[in-house]
Amino acid sequence: MDQDERLLHSSSFGAAAVAYAEHRPDYAQVAVRWALEPASGPRVLDLGAGTGKLTATLVALGSEVIAVEPDSAMLTELRRSLPAVRALSGSAEAIPLPDASVDAVLAGNAMHWFDMAVAGPEIARVLAPGGCEASRRHPSLTGLLT
């Protein structure tokens, strides 16, 4: 998938942001806690945060969350449902955070939209020393989106 096609697809969910937030399942706290075990501290970036499903779980676990989402409609829904969370417009390829500013980067069901040749170095840039990265893909989508 080329960069233009990736951008078009990754921004296509906004028209259904409210329905997406209402019907998408929540993330299991035990799985998210496990993903955060190697983190060196509580500052977590939810990258490709969508409507905030993973963000809400991170908040419930006590993380200091920054959510980054490229789709304006999804970001609006995230801000509506989680007004206390710092939610920024941005992408995995251009993360709007300073160097070494987070202890963990998590991506829920968004990583398959990332251009990892660009996003990988960006994720490494914002991770503090000892930080970790984790992502999750919905099992029914495996093989369909790669």
JSON list of N, CA, C and O in Angstrom, two decimals, residues 4-23:
[
{"chain": "A", "resi": 4, "resn": "ASP", "atom": "N", "xyz": [-0.15, 7.47, -0.10]},
{"chain": "A", "resi": 4, "resn": "ASP", "atom": "CA", "xyz": [-1.45, 8.13, -0.32]},
{"chain": "A", "resi": 4, "resn": "ASP", "atom": "C", "xyz": [-2.61, 7.21, 0.01]},
{"chain": "A", "resi": 4, "resn": "ASP", "atom": "O", "xyz": [-3.59, 7.62, 0.63]},
{"chain": "A", "resi": 5, "resn": "GLU", "atom": "N", "xyz": [-2.50, 5.95, -0.40]},
{"chain": "A", "resi": 5, "resn": "GLU", "atom": "CA", "xyz": [-3.56, 4.97, -0.11]},
{"chain": "A", "resi": 5, "resn": "GLU", "atom": "C", "xyz": [-3.64, 4.70, 1.39]},
{"chain": "A", "resi": 5, "resn": "GLU", "atom": "O", "xyz": [-4.73, 4.61, 1.96]},
{"chain": "A", "resi": 6, "resn": "ARG", "atom": "N", "xyz": [-2.50, 4.61, 2.06]},
{"chain": "A", "resi": 6, "resn": "ARG", "atom": "CA", "xyz": [-2.46, 4.39, 3.51]},
{"chain": "A", "resi": 6, "resn": "ARG", "atom": "C", "xyz": [-3.15, 5.55, 4.23]},
{"chain": "A", "resi": 6, "resn": "ARG", "atom": "O", "xyz": [-3.95, 5.35, 5.13]},
{"chain": "A", "resi": 7, "resn": "LEU", "atom": "N", "xyz": [-2.86, 6.80, 3.81]},
{"chain": "A", "resi": 7, "resn": "LEU", "atom": "CA", "xyz": [-3.46, 7.97, 4.43]},
{"chain": "A", "resi": 7, "resn": "LEU", "atom": "C", "xyz": [-4.97, 7.98, 4.20]},
{"chain": "A", "resi": 7, "resn": "LEU", "atom": "O", "xyz": [-5.75, 8.25, 5.12]},
{"chain": "A", "resi": 8, "resn": "LEU", "atom": "N", "xyz": [-5.41, 7.68, 2.99]},
{"chain": "A", "resi": 8, "resn": "LEU", "atom": "CA", "xyz": [-6.84, 7.64, 2.68]},
{"chain": "A", "resi": 8, "resn": "LEU", "atom": "C", "xyz": [-7.56, 6.62, 3.55]},
{"chain": "A", "resi": 8, "resn": "LEU", "atom": "O", "xyz": [-8.59, 6.92, 4.16]},
{"chain": "A", "resi": 9, "resn": "HIS", "atom": "N", "xyz": [-7.03, 5.42, 3.64]},
{"chain": "A", "resi": 9, "resn": "HIS", "atom": "CA", "xyz": [-7.66, 4.37, 4.45]},
{"chain": "A", "resi": 9, "resn": "HIS", "atom": "C", "xyz": [-7.65, 4.70, 5.94]},
{"chain": "A", "resi": 9, "resn": "HIS", "atom": "O", "xyz": [-8.63, 4.47, 6.64]},
{"chain": "A", "resi": 10, "resn": "SER", "atom": "N", "xyz": [-6.53, 5.23, 6.43]},
{"chain": "A", "resi": 10, "resn": "SER", "atom": "CA", "xyz": [-6.41, 5.49, 7.86]},
{"chain": "A", "resi": 10, "resn": "SER", "atom": "C", "xyz": [-7.33, 6.62, 8.32]},
{"chain": "A", "resi": 10, "resn": "SER", "atom": "O", "xyz": [-7.65, 6.71, 9.50]},
{"chain": "A", "resi": 11, "resn": "SER", "atom": "N", "xyz": [-7.78, 7.45, 7.39]},
{"chain": "A", "resi": 11, "resn": "SER", "atom": "CA", "xyz": [-8.68, 8.55, 7.77]},
{"chain": "A", "resi": 11, "resn": "SER", "atom": "C", "xyz": [-10.13, 8.26, 7.38]},
{"chain": "A", "resi": 11, "resn": "SER", "atom": "O", "xyz": [-10.97, 9.14, 7.43]},
{"chain": "A", "resi": 12, "resn": "SER", "atom": "N", "xyz": [-10.43, 7.03, 7.03]},
{"chain": "A", "resi": 12, "resn": "SER", "atom": "CA", "xyz": [-11.77, 6.70, 6.53]},
{"chain": "A", "resi": 12, "resn": "SER", "atom": "C", "xyz": [-12.78, 6.35, 7.61]},
{"chain": "A", "resi": 12, "resn": "SER", "atom": "O", "xyz": [-13.96, 6.22, 7.33]},
{"chain": "A", "resi": 13, "resn": "PHE", "atom": "N", "xyz": [-12.35, 6.24, 8.85]},
{"chain": "A", "resi": 13, "resn": "PHE", "atom": "CA", "xyz": [-13.25, 5.83, 9.92]},
{"chain": "A", "resi": 13, "resn": "PHE", "atom": "C", "xyz": [-14.02, 6.99, 10.54]},
{"chain": "A", "resi": 13, "resn": "PHE", "atom": "O", "xyz": [-15.00, 6.78, 11.24]},
{"chain": "A", "resi": 14, "resn": "GLY", "atom": "N", "xyz": [-13.59, 8.20, 10.30]},
{"chain": "A", "resi": 14, "resn": "GLY", "atom": "CA", "xyz": [-14.18, 9.36, 10.93]},
{"chain": "A", "resi": 14, "resn": "GLY", "atom": "C", "xyz": [-15.67, 9.51, 10.72]},
{"chain": "A", "resi": 14, "resn": "GLY", "atom": "O", "xyz": [-16.39, 9.94, 11.62]},
{"chain": "A", "resi": 15, "resn": "ALA", "atom": "N", "xyz": [-16.16, 9.14, 9.55]},
{"chain": "A", "resi": 15, "resn": "ALA", "atom": "CA", "xyz": [-17.59, 9.26, 9.26]},
{"chain": "A", "resi": 15, "resn": "ALA", "atom": "C", "xyz": [-18.43, 8.40, 10.21]},
{"chain": "A", "resi": 15, "resn": "ALA", "atom": "O", "xyz": [-19.61, 8.68, 10.41]},
{"chain": "A", "resi": 16, "resn": "ALA", "atom": "N", "xyz": [-17.82, 7.39, 10.78]},
{"chain": "A", "resi": 16, "resn": "ALA", "atom": "CA", "xyz": [-18.55, 6.49, 11.69]},
{"chain": "A", "resi": 16, "resn": "ALA", "atom": "C", "xyz": [-17.98, 6.52, 13.10]},
{"chain": "A", "resi": 16, "resn": "ALA", "atom": "O", "xyz": [-18.11, 5.56, 13.85]},
{"chain": "A", "resi": 17, "resn": "ALA", "atom": "N", "xyz": [-17.38, 7.64, 13.49]},
{"chain": "A", "resi": 17, "resn": "ALA", "atom": "CA", "xyz": [-16.69, 7.72, 14.78]},
{"chain": "A", "resi": 17, "resn": "ALA", "atom": "C", "xyz": [-17.58, 7.41, 15.97]},
{"chain": "A", "resi": 17, "resn": "ALA", "atom": "O", "xyz": [-17.18, 6.68, 16.88]},
{"chain": "A", "resi": 18, "resn": "VAL", "atom": "N", "xyz": [-18.80, 7.93, 15.99]},
{"chain": "A", "resi": 18, "resn": "VAL", "atom": "CA", "xyz": [-19.69, 7.69, 17.12]},
{"chain": "A", "resi": 18, "resn": "VAL", "atom": "C", "xyz": [-20.06, 6.21, 17.20]},
{"chain": "A", "resi": 18, "resn": "VAL", "atom": "O", "xyz": [-20.00, 5.60, 18.27]},
{"chain": "A", "resi": 19, "resn": "ALA", "atom": "N", "xyz": [-20.42, 5.62, 16.07]},
{"chain": "A", "resi": 19, "resn": "ALA", "atom": "CA", "xyz": [-20.76, 4.19, 16.05]},
{"chain": "A", "resi": 19, "resn": "ALA", "atom": "C", "xyz": [-19.54, 3.34, 16.41]},
{"chain": "A", "resi": 19, "resn": "ALA", "atom": "O", "xyz": [-19.65, 2.35, 17.12]},
{"chain": "A", "resi": 20, "resn": "TYR", "atom": "N", "xyz": [-18.39, 3.74, 15.92]},
{"chain": "A", "resi": 20, "resn": "TYR", "atom": "CA", "xyz": [-17.14, 3.03, 16.22]},
{"chain": "A", "resi": 20, "resn": "TYR", "atom": "C", "xyz": [-16.93, 3.01, 17.73]},
{"chain": "A", "resi": 20, "resn": "TYR", "atom": "O", "xyz": [-16.64, 1.96, 18.31]},
{"chain": "A", "resi": 21, "resn": "ALA", "atom": "N", "xyz": [-17.08, 4.17, 18.37]},
{"chain": "A", "resi": 21, "resn": "ALA", "atom": "CA", "xyz": [-16.88, 4.27, 19.82]},
{"chain": "A", "resi": 21, "resn": "ALA", "atom": "C", "xyz": [-17.91, 3.44, 20.58]},
{"chain": "A", "resi": 21, "resn": "ALA", "atom": "O", "xyz": [-17.60, 2.81, 21.59]},
{"chain": "A", "resi": 22, "resn": "GLU", "atom": "N", "xyz": [-19.12, 3.42, 20.09]},
{"chain": "A", "resi": 22, "resn": "GLU", "atom": "CA", "xyz": [-20.20, 2.71, 20.78]},
{"chain": "A", "resi": 22, "resn": "GLU", "atom": "C", "xyz": [-20.09, 1.20, 20.66]},
{"chain": "A", "resi": 22, "resn": "GLU", "atom": "O", "xyz": [-20.37, 0.46, 21.61]},
{"chain": "A", "resi": 23, "resn": "HIS", "atom": "N", "xyz": [-19.66, 0.70, 19.52]},
{"chain": "A", "resi": 23, "resn": "HIS", "atom": "CA", "xyz": [-19.73, -0.74, 19.25]},
{"chain": "A", "resi": 23, "resn": "HIS", "atom": "C", "xyz": [-18.39, -1.47, 19.31]},
{"chain": "A", "resi": 23, "resn": "HIS", "atom": "O", "xyz": [-18.37, -2.70, 19.40]}
]
